[in-house]
Amino acid sequence: MLEELAKKLTGSLDFIYPDIDTDYLAQQLIKTMGLDKQCHQPGDHQNNWDEADILLITYADSILNHAKPDEKPLQTLYHFLKDKLQDNISAVHILPFFPYSSDDGFSVMDYLAVNESHGEWEDIKRISSEFKFMSDLVINHMSARSRWFDNFKKRIDPGKDYFFEASPDADVNAVVRPRTSPLLNPVQTEDGERYVWCTFSEDQVDLNFKNPKVLLEFVNIIRHYMENGVQIFRLDAVAFLWKEVGTPSIHLQQTHEIIKLLRLLIAHYNPNAVIITETNVPNRENLTYFGNANEAHVIYNFSLPPLLIYTLISGDCRHLKTWLMSMPPAQMGTTYLNFIASHDGVGLRPTDGLLQDQEKNELISTMQQFGGRVAYRRASEGVDKPYEMNISLYDALKGTIEHGPDKWQLQRFVCAHAIMLALEGIPAIYIHSMLGTENDYARMENTGRNRSINRSQWDVGQLEEALANKFSHHSKVFEQLSNLITIRKKQTAFHPNATQFTLHLGLQIFGFWRQSMRREQSIFCIFNVSSETQQIALSDINLIGTDNWTDLISGLEIEDQAGMLTLTPYQALWLSNK
């Protein structure tokens, strides 16, 4: 087994590092991962998920216990997960919980330590013993306040050649940027001034994977995470990993080869482990990270959040339907991660080629009307373009483009999740969506960062009080989303790889059909995406006449298949034959 693994690793290494002894490097990688002592054979095209898998996205300190100041946030989070979400979720993604210097965790100072203000590795192990655990591997860049970067400035190892450098005169006009900050930043070192590459910020210095020692360091980090219970790896900003001056420095083939290599190592350590690539780019580019079912097991459906929000605030599903029809079914062993809110803003690049400029402008202006903010990126032509919208999902869906805020906010919000939960793929729910958290202007003003508007911190006592108040929208959101999740987890037609076909039911009614892999269950998913009551002839849905059909959400039984269905504003139907 090890001989075959080494051969596969060398195939990628020969492309990445053509000028070194790749046979020796392959053996170093195997040893660093510990595979020389214990190695497992991963299955071909193995699905490590089913319809019961629901992922929760949260920060370690999204919930705090002010009544117990000695209780660390990871302990508070564990108790909340056990008490309130045990029956809802199967997996939890805790955003970077390491010591950091900026970007709410994504500027990592020490990959092998838990931020002591959050807790310790034992807290991570305890959560991972109850839920599948997803961790970020912040692989593109590291904090300018890290020991490695301090060593870089001192010109000593480890760190001396760990960060990517370029001449200040280098042609970087073609580089794709997600920010407007300078790409190259001067740093004083023991050898004089050097310019380091910073894709995201001056405090987030890009790592130099042209040095194979950096690759070995990250394999050691991955092993450490797996020893502490991490089963799912989110490769943060991985599209920018490999740089070449004079190119866009995004999606380069060396990046894809490194992902293949990491997947091989991780799968041989734990065949049930999963790699997810975080590539907030146009849809066609995003799909390439599946490779030939040999790169990411799962990719984010980055086009879904902006398209679904636009659909529900415009009352028109045309673009959402067009996008859904264009999405290829994921091969066995791969699937999509469906989400409509996260710690980041709502990306606009994934709408390229899907929304017209006027429609993007309508979307942006409506989000601003609902209290949101807009972040910009520096385009290759030297102009700043809207990059993402920063807003809580609950406030993003408080009204429509035409009429502004209205009375349908809760129904619109629940409808959005009913759509997401039914789509092909694994659903991921941001904790602040589960709780119906609104825009946090105070936190945004305190940090000076737009993204903080959707990164609230709840006191657990206040949160429990809000959830216990049946009249609060927090309680209503939690109850209705929990109900949808409970229903979803029992349906084989909602397996992440079950068949999906888009239905054509007009502009105000969005629909698709799911069928289980053994074909024992079909579900017609029908949604009124408008603020007006809609009617649809059951004959247009083409229900199988010999089956009995029931709406899983309301319990409504379809008695007359030649009749009409009436859908109230933003009503969701999951019509099932079992």
Coordinates of C-alpha atoms in Angstrom, one line a residue:
M1 CA 0.0 0.0 0.0
L2 CA 2.8 2.4 0.9
E3 CA 4.6 1.8 -2.3
E4 CA 1.5 2.6 -4.3
L5 CA 0.9 5.7 -2.2
A6 CA 4.4 6.9 -2.7
K7 CA 4.1 6.5 -6.5
K8 CA 0.9 8.6 -6.5
L9 CA 2.5 11.3 -4.4
T10 CA 5.5 11.4 -6.6
G11 CA 3.2 11.9 -9.6
S12 CA 2.1 15.2 -8.1
L13 CA 5.5 16.1 -6.7
D14 CA 7.2 15.8 -10.0
F15 CA 5.0 18.6 -11.4
I16 CA 5.2 20.8 -8.3
Y17 CA 9.0 20.4 -7.7
P18 CA 10.6 19.3 -10.9
D19 CA 14.2 20.1 -9.7
I20 CA 14.3 18.0 -6.5
D21 CA 14.4 14.4 -5.5
T22 CA 10.7 13.8 -5.3
D23 CA 11.0 10.1 -4.3
Y24 CA 12.8 11.2 -1.1
L25 CA 10.2 14.0 -0.5
A26 CA 7.3 11.5 -0.9
Q27 CA 8.9 9.3 1.8
Q28 CA 9.3 12.3 4.0
L29 CA 5.6 13.2 3.6
I30 CA 4.6 9.6 4.4
K31 CA 6.7 9.6 7.6
T32 CA 5.6 13.1 8.7
M33 CA 2.0 12.0 8.4
G34 CA 2.8 8.8 10.4
L35 CA 1.6 6.6 7.6
D36 CA 4.8 4.5 7.9
K37 CA 3.4 3.3 11.2
Q38 CA -0.3 3.1 10.4
C39 CA -1.9 3.4 7.0
H40 CA -5.5 2.7 5.8
Q41 CA -6.8 2.0 2.4
P42 CA -9.4 4.6 1.4
G43 CA -12.4 3.4 -0.6
D44 CA -12.9 4.5 -4.2
H45 CA -15.7 7.1 -4.7
Q46 CA -16.8 6.7 -1.0
N47 CA -19.5 9.0 0.3
N48 CA -18.7 10.0 3.8
W49 CA -22.1 11.6 4.3
D50 CA -25.8 11.0 4.1
E51 CA -29.1 12.9 4.4
A52 CA -28.7 13.2 8.2
D53 CA -25.6 15.3 7.9
I54 CA -26.1 19.0 8.8
L55 CA -23.2 21.3 9.5
L56 CA -23.2 24.2 11.9
I57 CA -20.8 27.1 11.3
T58 CA -19.7 29.0 14.4
Y59 CA -16.8 30.9 16.0
A60 CA -15.4 29.4 19.3
D61 CA -16.7 32.6 21.0
S62 CA -20.0 33.2 19.3
I63 CA -21.7 32.3 22.6
L64 CA -20.2 33.5 25.9
N65 CA -21.2 32.9 29.5
H66 CA -21.0 36.2 31.3
A67 CA -22.4 34.7 34.5
K68 CA -19.4 32.3 34.6
P69 CA -16.3 34.3 33.6
D70 CA -14.0 31.4 34.3
E71 CA -15.9 29.2 31.8
K72 CA -14.0 29.3 28.5
P73 CA -16.0 29.9 25.3
L74 CA -15.3 26.4 23.9
Q75 CA -16.9 24.9 27.0
T76 CA -19.9 27.2 26.8
L77 CA -20.3 26.3 23.1
Y78 CA -20.1 22.6 23.9
H79 CA -22.9 22.8 26.5
F80 CA -25.0 24.8 24.0
L81 CA -24.4 22.3 21.2
K82 CA -25.4 19.4 23.6
D83 CA -28.4 21.1 25.1
K84 CA -29.9 22.8 22.1
L85 CA -28.5 21.4 18.9
Q86 CA -27.7 17.7 19.5
D87 CA -30.7 16.6 17.5
N88 CA -30.2 19.1 14.7
I89 CA -26.6 18.9 13.6
S90 CA -24.1 16.1 12.9
A91 CA -21.1 18.3 12.4
V92 CA -19.7 21.6 13.6
H93 CA -17.3 23.9 11.9
I94 CA -15.5 26.0 14.5
L95 CA -13.8 28.9 12.7
P96 CA -10.1 29.4 13.5
F97 CA -9.6 28.8 17.2
F98 CA -5.8 29.4 17.2
P99 CA -3.8 32.4 18.5
Y100 CA -4.2 35.1 15.9
S101 CA -3.4 38.8 15.3
S102 CA -6.3 40.0 13.0
D103 CA -9.2 39.0 10.8
D104 CA -11.1 37.2 13.6
G105 CA -8.8 34.2 13.5
F106 CA -7.7 34.0 9.9
S107 CA -4.3 35.6 10.6
V108 CA -2.8 32.6 12.5
M109 CA 0.2 33.1 14.8
D110 CA 0.5 29.4 15.9
Y111 CA -1.1 26.6 14.0
L112 CA -0.5 24.0 16.7
A113 CA -2.0 25.9 19.7
V114 CA -5.6 26.7 20.8
N115 CA -6.2 30.3 21.6
E116 CA -6.0 30.2 25.4
S117 CA -8.8 32.7 25.7
H118 CA -11.1 30.1 23.9
G119 CA -9.9 27.0 25.7
E120 CA -7.5 24.1 24.9
W121 CA -7.2 21.0 22.8
E122 CA -9.1 18.9 25.3
D123 CA -12.1 21.1 24.6
I124 CA -11.7 20.4 20.9
K125 CA -11.5 16.7 21.6
R126 CA -14.6 16.8 23.7
I127 CA -16.7 18.5 20.9
S128 CA -15.2 16.2 18.2
S129 CA -16.2 13.2 20.3
E130 CA -19.8 14.2 20.0
F131 CA -19.9 15.7 16.5
K132 CA -17.9 15.5 13.3
F133 CA -15.4 18.3 13.6
M134 CA -14.4 20.7 10.8
S135 CA -11.4 22.9 11.2
D136 CA -9.9 25.6 9.0
L137 CA -6.5 24.9 7.5
V138 CA -5.4 28.5 6.9
I139 CA -3.0 27.4 4.3
N140 CA -2.4 30.5 2.1
H141 CA -1.0 32.9 4.6
M142 CA 0.2 33.4 8.2
S143 CA 0.3 36.3 10.7
A144 CA 3.1 38.9 10.4
R145 CA 3.3 38.5 14.2
S146 CA 4.1 34.7 14.1
R147 CA 7.3 33.1 15.1
W148 CA 7.9 31.9 11.5
F149 CA 7.7 35.5 10.2
D150 CA 9.9 36.7 13.0
N151 CA 12.4 34.2 11.9
F152 CA 11.9 35.3 8.3
K153 CA 13.0 38.8 9.4
K154 CA 16.0 37.4 11.4
R155 CA 16.9 35.1 8.4
I156 CA 16.9 31.9 10.4
D157 CA 15.0 28.7 10.3
P158 CA 12.2 27.7 10.6
G159 CA 10.8 30.6 8.6
K160 CA 13.7 32.0 6.6
D161 CA 12.3 31.0 3.2
Y162 CA 8.7 30.3 4.3
F163 CA 7.1 33.4 2.9
F164 CA 6.6 34.4 -0.8
E165 CA 8.7 37.4 -2.0
A166 CA 8.7 39.4 -5.2
S167 CA 10.6 42.4 -6.5
P168 CA 8.8 45.8 -6.1
D169 CA 9.3 46.2 -9.8
A170 CA 7.6 42.9 -10.7
D171 CA 4.7 42.9 -13.1
V172 CA 1.7 42.0 -10.8
N173 CA -1.0 43.7 -12.9
A174 CA -2.6 40.4 -13.8
V175 CA -2.9 39.1 -10.2
V176 CA -6.4 38.5 -9.1
R177 CA -7.1 40.3 -5.8
P178 CA -9.9 40.0 -3.3
R179 CA -8.8 43.2 -1.6
T180 CA -7.8 46.8 -2.4
S181 CA -4.7 46.8 -0.1
P182 CA -1.2 46.7 -1.5
L183 CA -0.1 43.3 -2.8
L184 CA 3.6 43.7 -2.0
N185 CA 4.7 45.1 1.4
P186 CA 8.2 46.1 2.4
V187 CA 9.8 44.4 5.4
Q188 CA 13.1 45.1 7.1
T189 CA 15.1 42.0 7.6
E190 CA 18.7 41.2 8.7
D191 CA 19.5 41.0 5.0
G192 CA 17.9 44.4 4.3
E193 CA 14.5 45.4 2.8
R194 CA 12.5 42.6 1.2
Y195 CA 9.0 42.7 -0.3
V196 CA 6.5 40.0 0.8
W197 CA 3.3 39.0 -1.0
C198 CA 0.1 39.8 0.9
T199 CA -3.0 38.6 -1.0
F200 CA -5.4 39.7 1.8
S201 CA -3.7 42.2 4.2
E202 CA -0.3 43.4 5.4
D203 CA -0.8 41.3 8.5
Q204 CA -1.5 38.1 6.4
V205 CA 1.7 37.2 4.6
D206 CA 1.5 34.6 1.9
L207 CA 3.4 31.3 2.5
N208 CA 5.9 30.1 0.0
F209 CA 5.0 26.6 -1.1
K210 CA 7.8 26.6 -3.6
N211 CA 9.8 25.6 -0.5
P212 CA 9.0 22.0 0.1
K213 CA 9.7 22.5 3.8
V214 CA 6.5 24.6 4.0
L215 CA 4.5 21.6 2.6
L216 CA 6.1 19.3 5.2
E217 CA 5.2 21.8 7.9
F218 CA 1.5 21.7 6.9
V219 CA 1.4 17.9 6.7
N220 CA 2.7 17.9 10.3
I221 CA 0.0 20.4 11.2
I222 CA -2.7 18.3 9.5
R223 CA -1.6 15.2 11.4
H224 CA -1.7 17.2 14.7
Y225 CA -5.3 18.2 13.9
M226 CA -6.4 14.7 13.1
E227 CA -4.8 13.4 16.3
N228 CA -7.1 15.9 18.1
G229 CA -10.3 14.9 16.5
V230 CA -10.5 17.0 13.3
Q231 CA -12.2 15.0 10.6
I232 CA -13.1 17.7 8.0
F233 CA -10.6 20.2 6.7
R234 CA -11.6 23.5 5.2
L235 CA -8.7 24.7 3.0
D236 CA -9.0 28.4 3.4
A237 CA -8.3 30.7 0.4
V238 CA -6.6 27.8 -1.3
A239 CA -7.1 29.1 -4.8
F240 CA -4.3 31.7 -4.2
L241 CA -1.8 29.1 -2.8
W242 CA 0.7 29.0 -5.7
K243 CA 2.1 32.3 -7.1
E244 CA 3.9 33.0 -10.3
V245 CA 4.8 36.6 -11.2
G246 CA 3.3 37.6 -14.5
T247 CA 0.3 35.4 -14.0
P248 CA -3.1 35.9 -12.3
S249 CA -1.7 33.7 -9.4
I250 CA -5.0 32.0 -8.9
H251 CA -6.1 28.4 -9.7
L252 CA -2.5 27.5 -10.9
Q253 CA -2.0 23.8 -11.6
Q254 CA 0.5 23.5 -8.7
T255 CA -2.3 24.4 -6.4
H256 CA -4.5 21.6 -7.7
E257 CA -1.6 19.1 -7.4
I258 CA -1.0 20.1 -3.8
I259 CA -4.7 19.5 -3.0
K260 CA -4.5 16.1 -4.7
L261 CA -1.5 15.3 -2.6
L262 CA -3.1 16.4 0.7
R263 CA -6.2 14.4 -0.1
L264 CA -4.1 11.2 -0.6
L265 CA -2.3 11.7 2.7
I266 CA -5.4 12.6 4.7
A267 CA -7.5 9.7 3.2
H268 CA -4.8 7.2 4.1
Y269 CA -4.7 8.4 7.6
N270 CA -8.5 8.4 8.0
P271 CA -10.7 7.1 5.1
N272 CA -13.7 9.0 6.6
A273 CA -11.9 12.3 6.5
V274 CA -13.1 15.1 4.2
I275 CA -11.5 18.0 2.4
I276 CA -13.5 21.1 1.6
T277 CA -12.0 23.8 -0.6
E278 CA -13.0 27.5 0.1
T279 CA -12.8 29.2 -3.3
N280 CA -15.0 32.2 -3.4
V281 CA -14.8 32.6 -7.2
P282 CA -17.1 32.5 -10.3
N283 CA -19.0 29.2 -10.5
R284 CA -17.1 27.7 -13.4
E285 CA -13.8 28.2 -11.7
N286 CA -15.1 26.8 -8.4
L287 CA -16.2 23.5 -10.0
T288 CA -12.6 22.7 -11.1
Y289 CA -11.7 22.0 -7.4
F290 CA -13.4 18.6 -7.7
G291 CA -10.7 17.6 -10.1
N292 CA -11.5 14.1 -11.3
A293 CA -13.0 13.2 -8.0
N294 CA -9.4 13.3 -6.6
E295 CA -9.2 16.8 -5.2
A296 CA -11.8 18.3 -2.9
H297 CA -14.4 15.9 -1.6
V298 CA -16.7 18.9 -1.2
I299 CA -16.8 22.4 -2.7
Y300 CA -18.8 25.4 -1.4
N301 CA -21.8 26.4 -3.5
F302 CA -20.7 30.1 -3.5
S303 CA -23.3 31.2 -6.1
L304 CA -26.2 30.0 -3.9
P305 CA -26.2 32.8 -1.3
P306 CA -26.4 35.9 -3.6
L307 CA -28.7 34.2 -6.1
L308 CA -31.1 33.0 -3.4
I309 CA -31.2 36.3 -1.7
Y310 CA -31.8 38.0 -5.1
T311 CA -34.6 35.6 -5.9
L312 CA -36.4 36.2 -2.7
I313 CA -36.1 40.0 -2.7
S314 CA -37.0 40.3 -6.4
G315 CA -39.8 37.6 -6.5
D316 CA -38.2 36.2 -9.6
C317 CA -36.4 32.8 -9.7
R318 CA -35.2 33.0 -13.3
H319 CA -31.5 33.3 -12.5
L320 CA -31.6 30.8 -9.6
K321 CA -33.2 28.3 -11.9
T322 CA -30.8 28.9 -14.7
W323 CA -27.8 28.3 -12.4
L324 CA -29.3 25.2 -10.9
M325 CA -29.8 23.7 -14.3
S326 CA -26.2 24.4 -15.1
M327 CA -24.8 22.6 -12.1
P328 CA -23.4 19.1 -12.9
P329 CA -24.4 16.3 -10.6
A330 CA -21.5 15.6 -8.2
Q331 CA -19.7 12.3 -8.8
M332 CA -19.9 9.7 -6.0
G333 CA -17.3 10.6 -3.4
T334 CA -17.9 14.3 -4.0
T335 CA -20.7 16.7 -3.2
Y336 CA -21.6 20.4 -2.7
L337 CA -21.7 22.3 0.6
N338 CA -24.8 24.4 0.5
F339 CA -24.9 27.5 2.6
I340 CA -26.7 30.9 2.5
A341 CA -24.9 32.7 5.3
S342 CA -21.5 32.5 7.0
H343 CA -19.0 34.5 9.0
D344 CA -17.9 36.2 5.7
G345 CA -20.0 38.5 3.6
V346 CA -22.2 37.5 0.7
G347 CA -19.7 37.2 -2.2
L348 CA -20.5 38.9 -5.5
R349 CA -17.8 37.4 -7.7
P350 CA -19.8 34.1 -7.8
T351 CA -22.6 36.0 -9.6
D352 CA -20.3 36.8 -12.5
G353 CA -22.1 35.6 -15.7
L354 CA -25.2 34.9 -13.7
L355 CA -26.6 38.4 -12.8
Q356 CA -26.5 41.4 -15.0
D357 CA -24.7 44.5 -13.7
Q358 CA -28.1 46.3 -13.2
E359 CA -29.3 43.4 -11.1
K360 CA -26.2 43.3 -9.0
N361 CA -26.6 47.0 -8.4
E362 CA -30.2 46.4 -7.3
L363 CA -29.1 43.7 -5.0
I364 CA -26.3 45.9 -3.5
S365 CA -28.5 48.9 -3.0
T366 CA -31.3 46.9 -1.4
M367 CA -28.8 45.3 1.0
Q368 CA -27.6 48.8 1.9
Q369 CA -31.2 49.9 2.4
F370 CA -31.5 47.0 4.9
G371 CA -28.5 48.2 6.8
G372 CA -25.7 46.2 5.0
R373 CA -22.3 47.4 3.9
V374 CA -20.3 46.7 0.8
A375 CA -16.6 45.7 0.5
Y376 CA -14.5 46.2 -2.6
R377 CA -11.6 44.4 -4.4
R378 CA -8.9 45.8 -6.7
A379 CA -9.6 44.4 -10.2
S380 CA -6.8 43.7 -12.7
E381 CA -7.6 46.9 -14.7
G382 CA -6.9 48.9 -11.6
V383 CA -10.4 49.8 -10.6
D384 CA -12.3 48.8 -7.4
K385 CA -15.3 46.6 -7.8
P386 CA -17.9 45.4 -5.3
Y387 CA -16.6 42.1 -3.8
E388 CA -19.0 41.2 -1.0
M389 CA -22.0 42.4 0.9
N390 CA -21.9 42.4 4.7
I391 CA -25.2 41.9 6.4
S392 CA -27.0 39.3 8.6
L393 CA -29.1 37.0 6.6
Y394 CA -32.2 37.7 8.7
D395 CA -31.9 41.4 7.8
A396 CA -31.0 40.7 4.2
L397 CA -34.4 39.1 3.8
K398 CA -36.5 41.8 5.5
G399 CA -38.2 43.0 2.4
T400 CA -38.1 43.3 -1.4
I401 CA -36.4 45.4 -4.0
E402 CA -39.6 47.1 -5.1
H403 CA -41.3 47.8 -1.7
G404 CA -38.6 47.7 0.9
P405 CA -39.2 46.1 4.4
D406 CA -42.5 44.3 4.8
K407 CA -44.3 41.8 7.0
W408 CA -42.9 38.7 5.4
Q409 CA -39.4 38.7 6.8
L410 CA -39.7 35.5 8.9
Q411 CA -41.5 33.6 6.1
R412 CA -38.9 34.7 3.6
F413 CA -36.1 33.6 5.9
V414 CA -37.6 30.2 6.5
C415 CA -38.3 29.7 2.8
A416 CA -34.6 30.4 2.1
H417 CA -33.6 27.6 4.4
A418 CA -36.3 25.2 3.1
I419 CA -34.7 25.6 -0.3
M420 CA -31.2 25.2 0.9
L421 CA -32.0 22.1 3.0
A422 CA -33.6 20.4 0.0
L423 CA -30.9 21.0 -2.6
E424 CA -28.3 18.4 -3.7
G425 CA -25.5 18.6 -1.2
I426 CA -24.7 18.9 2.5
P427 CA -26.5 21.9 4.2
A428 CA -24.4 24.2 6.4
I429 CA -26.2 26.7 8.7
Y430 CA -24.4 29.6 10.3
I431 CA -25.2 29.8 14.0
H432 CA -26.5 33.4 13.6
S433 CA -29.0 32.2 11.0
M434 CA -30.1 29.4 13.4
L435 CA -30.7 32.1 16.0
G436 CA -32.1 34.8 13.8
T437 CA -29.4 37.3 14.8
E438 CA -29.8 40.7 13.3
N439 CA -27.2 43.3 12.1
D440 CA -24.7 44.0 14.9
Y441 CA -23.9 47.7 14.3
A442 CA -22.2 48.1 17.7
R443 CA -19.7 45.3 17.1
M444 CA -19.0 46.7 13.6
E445 CA -18.3 50.2 14.9
N446 CA -16.2 48.8 17.7
T447 CA -13.9 46.7 15.4
G448 CA -14.1 49.1 12.4
R449 CA -14.6 46.1 10.1
N450 CA -17.7 45.6 7.9
R451 CA -17.7 41.8 8.4
S452 CA -18.3 42.3 12.2
I453 CA -21.9 43.2 11.4
N454 CA -22.6 39.4 11.1
R455 CA -20.2 38.2 13.8
S456 CA -22.3 38.9 16.9
Q457 CA -21.5 37.4 20.3
W458 CA -24.4 36.2 22.4
D459 CA -24.4 35.9 26.2
V460 CA -25.8 32.4 26.8
G461 CA -28.2 33.7 29.4
Q462 CA -29.7 36.3 27.1
L463 CA -29.8 33.7 24.3
E464 CA -31.7 31.2 26.4
E465 CA -34.1 33.8 27.4
A466 CA -34.7 34.8 23.8
L467 CA -35.2 31.2 22.7
A468 CA -37.7 30.6 25.6
N469 CA -39.8 33.6 24.6
K470 CA -42.3 32.1 22.1
F471 CA -43.1 35.6 20.8
S472 CA -39.5 36.5 19.8
H473 CA -38.4 36.0 16.2
H474 CA -35.4 34.2 17.6
S475 CA -37.5 31.5 19.1
K476 CA -39.7 31.3 16.0
V477 CA -36.6 31.0 13.7
F478 CA -35.0 28.3 15.9
E479 CA -38.2 26.3 16.2
Q480 CA -39.1 26.4 12.5
L481 CA -35.6 25.7 11.2
S482 CA -35.3 22.8 13.8
N483 CA -38.5 21.4 12.4
L484 CA -37.3 21.5 8.8
I485 CA -34.0 19.9 9.8
T486 CA -35.8 17.1 11.7
I487 CA -37.9 16.3 8.6
R488 CA -35.0 16.5 6.2
K489 CA -32.8 14.1 8.1
K490 CA -35.3 11.3 7.6
Q491 CA -35.7 11.5 3.8
T492 CA -33.5 9.3 1.6
A493 CA -34.4 11.6 -1.4
F494 CA -32.4 14.3 0.4
H495 CA -29.2 12.3 0.4
P496 CA -26.4 14.8 -0.8
N497 CA -25.9 12.7 -4.0
A498 CA -29.6 11.9 -4.7
T499 CA -30.9 12.8 -8.2
Q500 CA -32.0 16.4 -8.8
F501 CA -33.9 17.9 -11.7
T502 CA -35.1 21.5 -12.0
L503 CA -38.8 22.2 -12.6
H504 CA -40.2 24.9 -14.8
L505 CA -43.1 26.5 -12.9
G506 CA -42.9 30.1 -13.8
L507 CA -41.0 33.0 -12.4
Q508 CA -42.6 33.2 -9.0
I509 CA -42.6 29.5 -8.2
F510 CA -39.2 27.8 -7.8
G511 CA -39.1 24.0 -7.9
F512 CA -36.9 20.9 -8.3
W513 CA -37.4 17.2 -7.9
R514 CA -35.2 14.9 -5.8
Q515 CA -35.2 11.1 -6.1
S516 CA -33.3 8.7 -3.7
M517 CA -30.5 6.7 -5.1
R518 CA -32.5 3.5 -4.8
R519 CA -35.6 5.2 -6.3
E520 CA -37.8 4.4 -3.4
Q521 CA -38.6 8.0 -2.7
S522 CA -39.4 11.1 -4.7
I523 CA -39.8 14.6 -3.3
F524 CA -41.1 17.6 -5.3
C525 CA -39.8 20.7 -3.7
I526 CA -42.0 23.7 -4.5
F527 CA -41.5 27.3 -3.2
N528 CA -43.4 30.5 -3.7
V529 CA -40.6 33.1 -3.9
S530 CA -42.9 36.1 -4.1
S531 CA -44.9 38.2 -1.6
E532 CA -48.2 37.3 -3.5
T533 CA -50.3 34.2 -3.2
Q534 CA -49.6 31.9 -6.2
Q535 CA -51.6 29.0 -7.7
I536 CA -50.2 26.1 -9.6
A537 CA -51.9 23.2 -11.3
L538 CA -50.8 19.8 -9.9
S539 CA -50.7 18.5 -13.4
D540 CA -47.8 20.9 -14.1
I541 CA -45.8 19.1 -11.4
N542 CA -46.4 15.7 -13.0
L543 CA -47.0 13.7 -9.8
I544 CA -47.1 9.9 -10.3
G545 CA -50.8 9.1 -10.2
T546 CA -50.4 5.7 -8.5
D547 CA -48.6 7.1 -5.5
N548 CA -49.9 9.0 -2.5
W549 CA -48.4 12.4 -2.0
T550 CA -48.0 14.3 1.2
D551 CA -46.4 17.7 2.1
L552 CA -43.7 16.7 4.6
I553 CA -43.8 20.2 6.1
S554 CA -47.5 20.9 6.7
G555 CA -48.8 17.3 6.6
L556 CA -51.2 18.2 3.7
E557 CA -52.3 15.2 1.7
I558 CA -52.9 15.6 -2.0
E559 CA -56.3 14.1 -2.7
D560 CA -57.0 15.5 -6.1
Q561 CA -54.0 15.3 -8.4
A562 CA -55.9 17.1 -11.1
G563 CA -56.6 20.1 -8.8
M564 CA -54.8 23.2 -7.9
L565 CA -52.2 24.1 -5.3
T566 CA -52.4 27.4 -3.5
L567 CA -49.2 28.7 -2.0
T568 CA -49.2 31.6 0.4
P569 CA -46.3 34.1 0.2
Y570 CA -42.9 32.3 0.6
Q571 CA -44.6 29.0 1.4
A572 CA -42.5 25.9 1.0
L573 CA -43.7 22.4 0.1
W574 CA -41.8 19.1 0.2
L575 CA -44.3 16.8 -1.6
S576 CA -43.2 13.2 -0.9
N577 CA -44.6 9.8 -2.0
K578 CA -43.6 8.0 1.2

